[in-house]
Amino acid sequence: MLEAFAIAYFIKQIKLVADQKGIKPGKWIAGTVIIWIVVEALIIITAFMTLDLSQDDLIMVAIPAILVSAASAYFILEQLKKQPAVKPTEL
């Protein structure tokens, strides 16, 4: 449940920053969600393959996976903040 709130927070922040800079937020939001899911899945799969864990130990793996995914979303947000603002074109 907290994971959904965390990703919603990052999506909201990305949309806010992108709108301020005049950038379309779609690709940034899509990238954040995709990277979040991929990073989390890779960490969980790698942990189960290398550490020989059972399904009962999922929480021990899920918490660090969520934290790393949140860190990746934070770095994406910081990269967006470094992007130059787009100047509006007049027609």
Tab-separated table of N, CA, C and O in Angstrom:
chain	number	residue	atom	x	y	z
A	1	MET	N	0.824	-1.182	0.000
A	1	MET	CA	0.000	0.000	0.000
A	1	MET	C	0.874	1.255	0.000
A	1	MET	O	0.612	2.187	-0.743
A	2	LEU	N	1.894	1.275	0.817
A	2	LEU	CA	2.790	2.431	0.855
A	2	LEU	C	3.547	2.591	-0.459
A	2	LEU	O	3.887	3.709	-0.844
A	3	GLU	N	3.774	1.485	-1.117
A	3	GLU	CA	4.466	1.538	-2.403
A	3	GLU	C	3.638	2.318	-3.429
A	3	GLU	O	4.180	3.124	-4.198
A	4	ALA	N	2.343	2.102	-3.436
A	4	ALA	CA	1.455	2.828	-4.358
A	4	ALA	C	1.472	4.321	-4.047
A	4	ALA	O	1.475	5.149	-4.976
A	5	PHE	N	1.480	4.686	-2.775
A	5	PHE	CA	1.562	6.093	-2.407
A	5	PHE	C	2.897	6.704	-2.837
A	5	PHE	O	2.953	7.844	-3.279
A	6	ALA	N	3.968	5.938	-2.704
A	6	ALA	CA	5.294	6.438	-3.072
A	6	ALA	C	5.382	6.694	-4.573
A	6	ALA	O	5.850	7.755	-5.003
A	7	ILE	N	4.933	5.746	-5.373
A	7	ILE	CA	5.017	5.943	-6.823
A	7	ILE	C	4.061	7.047	-7.276
A	7	ILE	O	4.380	7.820	-8.177
A	8	ALA	N	2.912	7.176	-6.626
A	8	ALA	CA	1.981	8.264	-6.949
A	8	ALA	C	2.607	9.614	-6.611
A	8	ALA	O	2.433	10.588	-7.358
A	9	TYR	N	3.338	9.681	-5.510
A	9	TYR	CA	4.022	10.914	-5.127
A	9	TYR	C	5.047	11.309	-6.183
A	9	TYR	O	5.119	12.471	-6.592
A	10	PHE	N	5.862	10.344	-6.622
A	10	PHE	CA	6.876	10.655	-7.622
A	10	PHE	C	6.251	11.056	-8.947
A	10	PHE	O	6.745	11.960	-9.626
A	11	ILE	N	5.170	10.412	-9.330
A	11	ILE	CA	4.482	10.778	-10.568
A	11	ILE	C	3.946	12.204	-10.470
A	11	ILE	O	4.061	12.984	-11.419
A	12	LYS	N	3.375	12.549	-9.339
A	12	LYS	CA	2.845	13.897	-9.141
A	12	LYS	C	3.975	14.929	-9.213
A	12	LYS	O	3.825	15.988	-9.836
A	13	GLN	N	5.097	14.642	-8.580
A	13	GLN	CA	6.225	15.566	-8.597
A	13	GLN	C	6.811	15.711	-10.008
A	13	GLN	O	7.178	16.810	-10.425
A	14	ILE	N	6.893	14.606	-10.742
A	14	ILE	CA	7.403	14.653	-12.110
A	14	ILE	C	6.486	15.500	-12.985
A	14	ILE	O	6.954	16.326	-13.766
A	15	LYS	N	5.189	15.311	-12.831
A	15	LYS	CA	4.235	16.102	-13.607
A	15	LYS	C	4.365	17.585	-13.268
A	15	LYS	O	4.362	18.440	-14.159
A	16	LEU	N	4.511	17.895	-12.010
A	16	LEU	CA	4.646	19.285	-11.565
A	16	LEU	C	5.899	19.944	-12.140
A	16	LEU	O	5.844	21.043	-12.705
A	17	VAL	N	7.029	19.271	-12.025
A	17	VAL	CA	8.293	19.827	-12.514
A	17	VAL	C	8.268	19.943	-14.040
A	17	VAL	O	8.706	20.946	-14.602
A	18	ALA	N	7.744	18.919	-14.715
A	18	ALA	CA	7.687	18.953	-16.179
A	18	ALA	C	6.795	20.087	-16.666
A	18	ALA	O	7.134	20.778	-17.631
A	19	ASP	N	5.673	20.297	-16.013
A	19	ASP	CA	4.783	21.394	-16.393
A	19	ASP	C	5.455	22.747	-16.189
A	19	ASP	O	5.280	23.661	-16.990
A	20	GLN	N	6.214	22.896	-15.121
A	20	GLN	CA	6.916	24.146	-14.858
A	20	GLN	C	7.970	24.436	-15.927
A	20	GLN	O	8.225	25.580	-16.267
A	21	LYS	N	8.585	23.383	-16.451
A	21	LYS	CA	9.634	23.542	-17.451
A	21	LYS	C	9.099	23.527	-18.874
A	21	LYS	O	9.853	23.717	-19.821
A	22	GLY	N	7.809	23.239	-19.048
A	22	GLY	CA	7.227	23.179	-20.381
A	22	GLY	C	7.549	21.900	-21.117
A	22	GLY	O	7.512	21.843	-22.345
A	23	ILE	N	7.860	20.843	-20.388
A	23	ILE	CA	8.202	19.542	-20.958
A	23	ILE	C	6.993	18.634	-20.828
A	23	ILE	O	6.284	18.666	-19.821
A	24	LYS	N	6.769	17.789	-21.830
A	24	LYS	CA	5.680	16.822	-21.742
A	24	LYS	C	6.082	15.743	-20.726
A	24	LYS	O	7.144	15.118	-20.857
A	25	PRO	N	5.256	15.504	-19.716
A	25	PRO	CA	5.658	14.584	-18.642
A	25	PRO	C	5.451	13.101	-18.969
A	25	PRO	O	5.905	12.251	-18.217
A	26	GLY	N	4.815	12.784	-20.072
A	26	GLY	CA	4.456	11.396	-20.367
A	26	GLY	C	5.624	10.436	-20.376
A	26	GLY	O	5.569	9.370	-19.760
A	27	LYS	N	6.691	10.782	-21.088
A	27	LYS	CA	7.823	9.853	-21.174
A	27	LYS	C	8.557	9.737	-19.843
A	27	LYS	O	9.085	8.683	-19.511
A	28	TRP	N	8.572	10.816	-19.070
A	28	TRP	CA	9.226	10.769	-17.765
A	28	TRP	C	8.431	9.899	-16.792
A	28	TRP	O	9.011	9.121	-16.026
A	29	ILE	N	7.113	10.021	-16.835
A	29	ILE	CA	6.258	9.199	-15.968
A	29	ILE	C	6.352	7.737	-16.372
A	29	ILE	O	6.497	6.849	-15.523
A	30	ALA	N	6.270	7.476	-17.676
A	30	ALA	CA	6.362	6.090	-18.158
A	30	ALA	C	7.706	5.476	-17.785
A	30	ALA	O	7.772	4.326	-17.329
A	31	GLY	N	8.769	6.241	-17.962
A	31	GLY	CA	10.094	5.737	-17.599
A	31	GLY	C	10.213	5.435	-16.122
A	31	GLY	O	10.798	4.428	-15.729
A	32	THR	N	9.638	6.290	-15.299
A	32	THR	CA	9.684	6.079	-13.852
A	32	THR	C	8.954	4.800	-13.456
A	32	THR	O	9.472	3.990	-12.689
A	33	VAL	N	7.756	4.614	-13.992
A	33	VAL	CA	6.967	3.428	-13.650
A	33	VAL	C	7.650	2.162	-14.152
A	33	VAL	O	7.751	1.159	-13.424
A	34	ILE	N	8.143	2.202	-15.391
A	34	ILE	CA	8.802	1.011	-15.946
A	34	ILE	C	10.060	0.670	-15.168
A	34	ILE	O	10.288	-0.491	-14.809
A	35	ILE	N	10.882	1.667	-14.889
A	35	ILE	CA	12.117	1.403	-14.141
A	35	ILE	C	11.803	0.923	-12.729
A	35	ILE	O	12.468	0.031	-12.205
A	36	TRP	N	10.774	1.491	-12.104
A	36	TRP	CA	10.373	1.051	-10.762
A	36	TRP	C	10.062	-0.447	-10.779
A	36	TRP	O	10.576	-1.202	-9.952
A	37	ILE	N	9.229	-0.880	-11.713
A	37	ILE	CA	8.806	-2.284	-11.788
A	37	ILE	C	9.983	-3.190	-12.118
A	37	ILE	O	10.158	-4.246	-11.492
A	38	VAL	N	10.809	-2.788	-13.082
A	38	VAL	CA	11.942	-3.619	-13.495
A	38	VAL	C	12.958	-3.764	-12.369
A	38	VAL	O	13.420	-4.881	-12.086
A	39	VAL	N	13.304	-2.678	-11.712
A	39	VAL	CA	14.288	-2.734	-10.620
A	39	VAL	C	13.768	-3.614	-9.486
A	39	VAL	O	14.493	-4.463	-8.960
A	40	GLU	N	12.511	-3.418	-9.134
A	40	GLU	CA	11.939	-4.216	-8.048
A	40	GLU	C	11.921	-5.709	-8.409
A	40	GLU	O	12.294	-6.555	-7.590
A	41	ALA	N	11.516	-6.014	-9.626
A	41	ALA	CA	11.465	-7.416	-10.048
A	41	ALA	C	12.857	-8.030	-10.100
A	41	ALA	O	13.052	-9.175	-9.650
A	42	LEU	N	13.825	-7.289	-10.626
A	42	LEU	CA	15.186	-7.827	-10.697
A	42	LEU	C	15.773	-8.109	-9.318
A	42	LEU	O	16.424	-9.137	-9.116
A	43	ILE	N	15.536	-7.227	-8.387
A	43	ILE	CA	16.062	-7.444	-7.038
A	43	ILE	C	15.397	-8.656	-6.390
A	43	ILE	O	16.065	-9.496	-5.782
A	44	ILE	N	14.089	-8.759	-6.523
A	44	ILE	CA	13.383	-9.892	-5.912
A	44	ILE	C	13.805	-11.206	-6.558
A	44	ILE	O	14.095	-12.192	-5.859
A	45	ILE	N	13.872	-11.242	-7.880
A	45	ILE	CA	14.263	-12.473	-8.573
A	45	ILE	C	15.703	-12.852	-8.228
A	45	ILE	O	15.993	-14.017	-7.941
A	46	THR	N	16.590	-11.878	-8.240
A	46	THR	CA	17.992	-12.150	-7.914
A	46	THR	C	18.139	-12.656	-6.483
A	46	THR	O	18.904	-13.595	-6.219
A	47	ALA	N	17.412	-12.070	-5.564
A	47	ALA	CA	17.497	-12.503	-4.162
A	47	ALA	C	16.998	-13.935	-3.994
A	47	ALA	O	17.620	-14.727	-3.283
A	48	PHE	N	15.897	-14.261	-4.651
A	48	PHE	CA	15.380	-15.621	-4.519
A	48	PHE	C	16.292	-16.644	-5.182
A	48	PHE	O	16.416	-17.770	-4.703
A	49	MET	N	16.956	-16.250	-6.265
A	49	MET	CA	17.849	-17.187	-6.949
A	49	MET	C	19.155	-17.387	-6.197
A	49	MET	O	19.681	-18.499	-6.145
A	50	THR	N	19.696	-16.323	-5.625
A	50	THR	CA	21.012	-16.428	-5.009
A	50	THR	C	20.973	-16.772	-3.520
A	50	THR	O	21.897	-17.411	-3.027
A	51	LEU	N	19.926	-16.361	-2.830
A	51	LEU	CA	19.894	-16.561	-1.380
A	51	LEU	C	19.067	-17.759	-0.941
A	51	LEU	O	18.981	-18.041	0.241
A	52	ASP	N	18.445	-18.447	-1.883
A	52	ASP	CA	17.644	-19.632	-1.578
A	52	ASP	C	16.595	-19.334	-0.503
A	52	ASP	O	16.545	-19.960	0.556
A	53	LEU	N	15.765	-18.345	-0.770
A	53	LEU	CA	14.730	-17.932	0.174
A	53	LEU	C	13.407	-18.608	-0.153
A	53	LEU	O	13.162	-19.029	-1.273
A	54	SER	N	12.556	-18.697	0.849
A	54	SER	CA	11.213	-19.230	0.629
A	54	SER	C	10.247	-18.065	0.435
A	54	SER	O	10.604	-16.902	0.604
A	55	GLN	N	9.004	-18.380	0.099
A	55	GLN	CA	8.003	-17.328	-0.095
A	55	GLN	C	7.714	-16.589	1.206
A	55	GLN	O	7.270	-15.452	1.186
A	56	ASP	N	7.941	-17.226	2.324
A	56	ASP	CA	7.721	-16.571	3.610
A	56	ASP	C	8.717	-15.434	3.853
A	56	ASP	O	8.460	-14.539	4.657
A	57	ASP	N	9.830	-15.486	3.171
A	57	ASP	CA	10.866	-14.463	3.339
A	57	ASP	C	10.708	-13.300	2.358
A	57	ASP	O	11.606	-12.474	2.220
A	58	LEU	N	9.570	-13.228	1.708
A	58	LEU	CA	9.356	-12.195	0.697
A	58	LEU	C	9.492	-10.791	1.266
A	58	LEU	O	10.055	-9.908	0.629
A	59	ILE	N	9.023	-10.567	2.466
A	59	ILE	CA	9.078	-9.226	3.062
A	59	ILE	C	10.522	-8.781	3.276
A	59	ILE	O	10.830	-7.595	3.155
A	60	MET	N	11.413	-9.725	3.560
A	60	MET	CA	12.823	-9.394	3.754
A	60	MET	C	13.460	-8.918	2.459
A	60	MET	O	14.428	-8.162	2.481
A	61	VAL	N	12.922	-9.347	1.342
A	61	VAL	CA	13.456	-8.954	0.046
A	61	VAL	C	12.696	-7.755	-0.503
A	61	VAL	O	13.267	-6.890	-1.156
A	62	ALA	N	11.405	-7.681	-0.237
A	62	ALA	CA	10.562	-6.635	-0.820
A	62	ALA	C	10.909	-5.248	-0.293
A	62	ALA	O	10.897	-4.275	-1.055
A	63	ILE	N	11.219	-5.138	0.969
A	63	ILE	CA	11.508	-3.813	1.539
A	63	ILE	C	12.751	-3.185	0.901
A	63	ILE	O	12.679	-2.036	0.442
A	64	PRO	N	13.872	-3.892	0.815
A	64	PRO	CA	15.014	-3.277	0.119
A	64	PRO	C	14.730	-3.025	-1.365
A	64	PRO	O	15.197	-2.032	-1.922
A	65	ALA	N	13.954	-3.895	-2.006
A	65	ALA	CA	13.617	-3.699	-3.417
A	65	ALA	C	12.810	-2.424	-3.606
A	65	ALA	O	13.034	-1.661	-4.548
A	66	ILE	N	11.869	-2.174	-2.715
A	66	ILE	CA	11.054	-0.958	-2.790
A	66	ILE	C	11.914	0.276	-2.534
A	66	ILE	O	11.759	1.303	-3.210
A	67	LEU	N	12.824	0.186	-1.584
A	67	LEU	CA	13.698	1.327	-1.291
A	67	LEU	C	14.612	1.662	-2.471
A	67	LEU	O	14.814	2.834	-2.797
A	68	VAL	N	15.144	0.652	-3.126
A	68	VAL	CA	15.996	0.894	-4.287
A	68	VAL	C	15.167	1.450	-5.446
A	68	VAL	O	15.614	2.351	-6.165
A	69	SER	N	13.956	0.946	-5.613
A	69	SER	CA	13.068	1.466	-6.659
A	69	SER	C	12.712	2.926	-6.394
A	69	SER	O	12.666	3.735	-7.320
A	70	ALA	N	12.461	3.254	-5.150
A	70	ALA	CA	12.163	4.641	-4.801
A	70	ALA	C	13.382	5.533	-5.048
A	70	ALA	O	13.238	6.667	-5.507
A	71	ALA	N	14.556	5.021	-4.773
A	71	ALA	CA	15.775	5.790	-5.045
A	71	ALA	C	15.939	6.031	-6.541
A	71	ALA	O	16.333	7.129	-6.959
A	72	SER	N	15.608	5.034	-7.358
A	72	SER	CA	15.703	5.225	-8.808
A	72	SER	C	14.687	6.268	-9.273
A	72	SER	O	14.988	7.079	-10.154
A	73	ALA	N	13.497	6.276	-8.701
A	73	ALA	CA	12.490	7.287	-9.052
A	73	ALA	C	12.975	8.675	-8.630
A	73	ALA	O	12.764	9.660	-9.353
A	74	TYR	N	13.626	8.769	-7.505
A	74	TYR	CA	14.186	10.042	-7.042
A	74	TYR	C	15.251	10.545	-8.019
A	74	TYR	O	15.288	11.735	-8.343
A	75	PHE	N	16.118	9.649	-8.493
A	75	PHE	CA	17.159	10.064	-9.426
A	75	PHE	C	16.564	10.503	-10.763
A	75	PHE	O	17.072	11.428	-11.394
A	76	ILE	N	15.488	9.873	-11.192
A	76	ILE	CA	14.807	10.305	-12.411
A	76	ILE	C	14.237	11.707	-12.212
A	76	ILE	O	14.344	12.569	-13.093
A	77	LEU	N	13.628	11.948	-11.076
A	77	LEU	CA	13.088	13.274	-10.773
A	77	LEU	C	14.202	14.325	-10.760
A	77	LEU	O	14.038	15.422	-11.291
A	78	GLU	N	15.336	13.993	-10.192
A	78	GLU	CA	16.462	14.930	-10.163
A	78	GLU	C	16.997	15.196	-11.574
A	78	GLU	O	17.401	16.319	-11.877
A	79	GLN	N	17.012	14.166	-12.430
A	79	GLN	CA	17.445	14.378	-13.812
A	79	GLN	C	16.480	15.295	-14.551
A	79	GLN	O	16.894	16.124	-15.369
A	80	LEU	N	15.198	15.160	-14.277
A	80	LEU	CA	14.206	16.038	-14.886
A	80	LEU	C	14.413	17.478	-14.432
A	80	LEU	O	14.300	18.410	-15.230
A	81	LYS	N	14.760	17.664	-13.174
A	81	LYS	CA	14.999	19.018	-12.666
A	81	LYS	C	16.195	19.667	-13.344
A	81	LYS	O	16.263	20.886	-13.459
A	82	LYS	N	17.149	18.878	-13.817
A	82	LYS	CA	18.332	19.407	-14.490
A	82	LYS	C	18.074	19.744	-15.961
A	82	LYS	O	18.900	20.410	-16.578
A	83	GLN	N	16.967	19.279	-16.504
A	83	GLN	CA	16.645	19.556	-17.902
A	83	GLN	C	16.376	21.041	-18.096
A	83	GLN	O	15.739	21.657	-17.254
A	84	PRO	N	16.834	21.592	-19.213
A	84	PRO	CA	16.533	23.010	-19.466
A	84	PRO	C	15.061	23.205	-19.797
A	84	PRO	O	14.412	22.317	-20.353
A	85	ALA	N	14.558	24.361	-19.457
A	85	ALA	CA	13.150	24.675	-19.744
A	85	ALA	C	12.980	24.860	-21.251
A	85	ALA	O	13.865	25.366	-21.939
A	86	VAL	N	11.823	24.455	-21.746
A	86	VAL	CA	11.502	24.602	-23.149
A	86	VAL	C	10.815	25.941	-23.354
A	86	VAL	O	9.866	26.277	-22.641
A	87	LYS	N	11.331	26.698	-24.300
A	87	LYS	CA	10.743	28.005	-24.575
A	87	LYS	C	9.487	27.802	-25.429
A	87	LYS	O	9.518	27.065	-26.413
A	88	PRO	N	8.381	28.446	-25.081
A	88	PRO	CA	7.171	28.303	-25.886
A	88	PRO	C	7.357	28.950	-27.246
A	88	PRO	O	7.986	30.001	-27.376
A	89	THR	N	6.832	28.313	-28.260
A	89	THR	CA	6.915	28.860	-29.623
A	89	THR	C	5.625	29.607	-29.930
A	89	THR	O	4.538	29.167	-29.581
A	90	GLU	N	5.784	30.724	-30.569
A	90	GLU	CA	4.610	31.522	-30.930
A	90	GLU	C	4.264	31.247	-32.389
A	90	GLU	O	5.129	31.227	-33.249
A	91	LEU	N	2.996	31.085	-32.638
A	91	LEU	CA	2.548	30.846	-34.012
A	91	LEU	C	1.921	32.078	-34.591
A	91	LEU	O	1.298	32.855	-34.028
